[in-house]
Amino acid sequence: MCVKRQEGRMKLNSLLIILLGEALAFDPFTHGPYRAKHKTYYGLMNQDLDNMIDVWVPDTIDTVDSPIMVMVGGLGGLMPGVAYSTIFERVTSYGFTVVQPFSANLINNYEGVWLDDILSWVELHLRDKLDEEDIGSGVVLNHRNIFLASHSAGGHVVVEYLKHHCGDVKGSIFMSPVDGFDPFGWIDLFAITPGEYLNYESPALVLMAGLDAQKGTSLTPACAPDDLSNTRFYDAFPGTTWFINATEYGHVDGLEQMFVDGVQISHFCAASTDDVPKEVYRSFLGGEIVTFMSHVLGRETCDISKYMEDPSIMPIKTTVMRKTSTLPVQDECMQGHCQWQEDPFPQTRK
């Protein structure tokens, strides 16, 4: 009888261990363990800060190593951070800090170098600002693990920045990226030369919306024309790159609902129909960003790459592509890096 009871307890313990392991398993499409706190800092009220920035930080007293994602929003940096709140809250819930600067200087924005001033201010002042307001006391801002992210024409800004230098960037994320200054491509201001690789090599994630290239009306250009967006970026990256196309969604469907509603009313961009769930899409975008950064930093097991490569486990309809680096990298897992050189990388691939 004692032996049977002991065997029963062992089976119960094994079951509990399995269930606990499943409960703790990485699932980027659910909320992470941390609560996000949002703050806005204004240039006129903060020393050395020329631009307004929105910040999302894990609000915890537990010690958390927090890599930093700097996001350049749509319209080359004119979109405010609050337009992406749901995505940023998901990313922050996994221990990352998000910084989105707002800049109204259209011409200088597209050169990208102004991001150095943002990174400098964040490193010199952000921790003190958070301490003053008793936010995220356990968060250790990791300024040596930087990711650059973007949406729409913000992708041009990120590429231009990295063409100048890599700094501490470990990878980059592009949501429906668009190259150039205007949607018609009339102004000769492009970051990418088709047929050439860029002059930096780094892991990248491209998140396309399937309706990007569709026009909002017959009188307006598409917000992300085929020849200026998405695959234009994918083809230009010499590093390991994941490409995920959310086939049912439009160019701004990942923004907060009030922004989506405004676009649907104005028909500025093509948008998905009302019956296509936008909250699921925002969760998907946040989850893919979390997966990418966690993967290249080795914060989870290497097999989490399946969340970027297997459409069957994604919460929305997608198609995916992936290419490996032109450089002899053994495994992109735990390979966050950025290698810069003066000239474009040669057109060779393993």
CSV table of C-alpha atoms in Angstrom, one decimal, residues 106-249:
chain,number,residue,atom,x,y,z
A,106,LEU,CA,11.1,66.6,-41.6
A,107,ILE,CA,14.3,67.1,-43.6
A,108,ASN,CA,16.8,66.3,-40.8
A,109,ASN,CA,14.6,63.4,-39.6
A,110,TYR,CA,15.4,61.4,-42.7
A,111,GLU,CA,19.2,61.6,-42.2
A,112,GLY,CA,18.8,59.5,-39.0
A,113,VAL,CA,21.9,60.9,-37.2
A,114,TRP,CA,19.6,62.8,-34.7
A,115,LEU,CA,19.0,59.4,-33.0
A,116,ASP,CA,22.5,59.7,-31.4
A,117,ASP,CA,21.2,62.6,-29.4
A,118,ILE,CA,18.2,60.5,-28.2
A,119,LEU,CA,20.5,57.6,-27.2
A,120,SER,CA,22.8,60.0,-25.4
A,121,TRP,CA,20.0,61.6,-23.4
A,122,VAL,CA,18.6,58.2,-22.5
A,123,GLU,CA,21.9,56.9,-21.2
A,124,LEU,CA,22.7,60.1,-19.3
A,125,HIS,CA,19.4,61.0,-17.8
A,126,LEU,CA,16.6,58.4,-18.1
A,127,ARG,CA,17.5,56.3,-15.0
A,128,ASP,CA,17.6,59.5,-12.9
A,129,LYS,CA,14.2,60.6,-14.3
A,130,LEU,CA,12.7,57.2,-13.4
A,131,ASP,CA,14.1,57.3,-9.9
A,132,GLU,CA,12.6,60.8,-9.3
A,133,GLU,CA,9.2,59.3,-10.0
A,134,ASP,CA,9.9,56.0,-8.3
A,135,ILE,CA,9.3,54.0,-11.5
A,136,GLY,CA,10.9,50.7,-12.3
A,137,SER,CA,13.4,50.8,-9.4
A,138,GLY,CA,14.6,47.3,-10.3
A,139,VAL,CA,15.2,48.0,-14.0
A,140,VAL,CA,18.8,48.1,-15.1
A,141,LEU,CA,18.8,49.9,-18.5
A,142,ASN,CA,21.1,48.0,-20.8
A,143,HIS,CA,22.6,50.7,-23.1
A,144,ARG,CA,24.9,48.1,-24.7
A,145,ASN,CA,21.9,46.1,-26.1
A,146,ILE,CA,20.0,48.5,-28.3
A,147,PHE,CA,17.4,47.6,-31.0
A,148,LEU,CA,16.2,50.1,-33.6
A,149,ALA,CA,12.5,49.7,-34.6
A,150,SER,CA,10.4,51.5,-37.1
A,151,HIS,CA,7.0,51.8,-38.8
A,152,SER,CA,6.4,53.0,-42.4
A,153,ALA,CA,8.8,55.9,-43.4
A,154,GLY,CA,10.5,55.5,-40.0
A,155,GLY,CA,12.2,52.5,-41.7
A,156,HIS,CA,14.1,55.0,-44.0
A,157,VAL,CA,15.4,56.8,-40.9
A,158,VAL,CA,16.6,53.6,-39.2
A,159,VAL,CA,18.5,52.5,-42.3
A,160,GLU,CA,20.1,55.9,-42.8
A,161,TYR,CA,21.2,55.9,-39.1
A,162,LEU,CA,22.8,52.5,-39.5
A,163,LYS,CA,24.5,53.4,-42.7
A,164,HIS,CA,26.5,56.0,-40.7
A,165,HIS,CA,27.4,53.6,-37.9
A,166,CYS,CA,26.2,50.7,-35.8
A,167,GLY,CA,26.9,51.9,-32.2
A,168,ASP,CA,25.5,49.4,-29.7
A,169,VAL,CA,22.7,48.2,-32.0
A,170,LYS,CA,22.1,44.4,-31.9
A,171,GLY,CA,19.3,44.2,-34.5
A,172,SER,CA,16.5,46.1,-36.1
A,173,ILE,CA,12.7,45.7,-36.6
A,174,PHE,CA,10.7,47.1,-39.5
A,175,MET,CA,6.9,47.3,-39.5
A,176,SER,CA,5.7,47.9,-43.1
A,177,PRO,CA,8.9,49.9,-43.9
A,178,VAL,CA,8.8,52.6,-46.6
A,179,ASP,CA,11.9,54.1,-48.3
A,180,GLY,CA,12.0,57.7,-49.6
A,181,PHE,CA,10.6,61.0,-48.7
A,182,ASP,CA,7.2,60.9,-50.5
A,183,PRO,CA,4.9,58.0,-51.4
A,184,PHE,CA,5.2,58.9,-55.2
A,185,GLY,CA,9.0,58.5,-55.1
A,186,TRP,CA,9.4,61.9,-56.8
A,187,ILE,CA,12.0,63.3,-54.4
A,188,ASP,CA,15.4,61.6,-54.8
A,189,LEU,CA,15.9,60.8,-51.2
A,190,PHE,CA,16.3,57.1,-50.7
A,191,ALA,CA,18.2,55.0,-48.2
A,192,ILE,CA,18.4,51.9,-50.3
A,193,THR,CA,19.8,51.2,-53.8
A,194,PRO,CA,17.9,48.3,-55.4
A,195,GLY,CA,20.3,45.5,-56.4
A,196,GLU,CA,22.8,46.4,-53.7
A,197,TYR,CA,23.2,45.3,-50.1
A,198,LEU,CA,23.6,47.9,-47.4
A,199,ASN,CA,26.9,48.6,-45.8
A,200,TYR,CA,26.0,47.1,-42.4
A,201,GLU,CA,25.2,43.5,-41.5
A,202,SER,CA,22.8,42.8,-38.6
A,203,PRO,CA,19.8,40.6,-37.8
A,204,ALA,CA,16.5,42.1,-38.9
A,205,LEU,CA,12.8,41.4,-38.8
A,206,VAL,CA,10.5,42.8,-41.4
A,207,LEU,CA,6.7,42.7,-40.6
A,208,MET,CA,4.7,43.4,-43.7
A,209,ALA,CA,1.0,44.1,-43.8
A,210,GLY,CA,-0.6,42.3,-46.7
A,211,LEU,CA,-2.6,45.4,-47.8
A,212,ASP,CA,0.4,47.8,-47.7
A,213,ALA,CA,0.5,48.3,-51.4
A,214,GLN,CA,-3.3,48.9,-51.9
A,215,LYS,CA,-4.5,52.5,-52.3
A,216,GLY,CA,-7.0,54.0,-49.9
A,217,THR,CA,-8.7,55.7,-52.8
A,218,SER,CA,-8.1,55.9,-56.5
A,219,LEU,CA,-6.9,59.5,-56.1
A,220,THR,CA,-4.2,58.8,-53.5
A,221,PRO,CA,-1.0,56.7,-53.7
A,222,ALA,CA,-0.6,53.6,-51.6
A,223,CYS,CA,1.0,54.2,-48.2
A,224,ALA,CA,3.6,51.6,-48.9
A,225,PRO,CA,4.0,51.1,-52.7
A,226,ASP,CA,5.5,47.7,-53.7
A,227,ASP,CA,8.7,49.2,-55.2
A,228,LEU,CA,9.4,51.3,-52.1
A,229,SER,CA,8.5,49.0,-49.2
A,230,ASN,CA,8.9,45.7,-47.5
A,231,THR,CA,10.8,43.5,-50.0
A,232,ARG,CA,12.9,46.5,-51.0
A,233,PHE,CA,14.3,46.4,-47.4
A,234,TYR,CA,14.4,42.6,-47.2
A,235,ASP,CA,16.4,42.3,-50.4
A,236,ALA,CA,18.9,45.0,-49.2
A,237,PHE,CA,19.8,43.4,-45.9
A,238,PRO,CA,23.0,41.2,-45.9
A,239,GLY,CA,22.3,39.9,-42.4
A,240,THR,CA,19.9,37.1,-41.2
A,241,THR,CA,16.4,38.4,-41.9
A,242,TRP,CA,12.9,37.2,-41.1
A,243,PHE,CA,10.1,38.4,-43.3
A,244,ILE,CA,6.5,37.9,-42.0
A,245,ASN,CA,3.5,39.0,-44.1
A,246,ALA,CA,0.2,39.5,-42.1
A,247,THR,CA,-1.9,39.0,-45.3
A,248,GLU,CA,-5.3,40.4,-44.1
A,249,TYR,CA,-4.1,43.7,-42.5
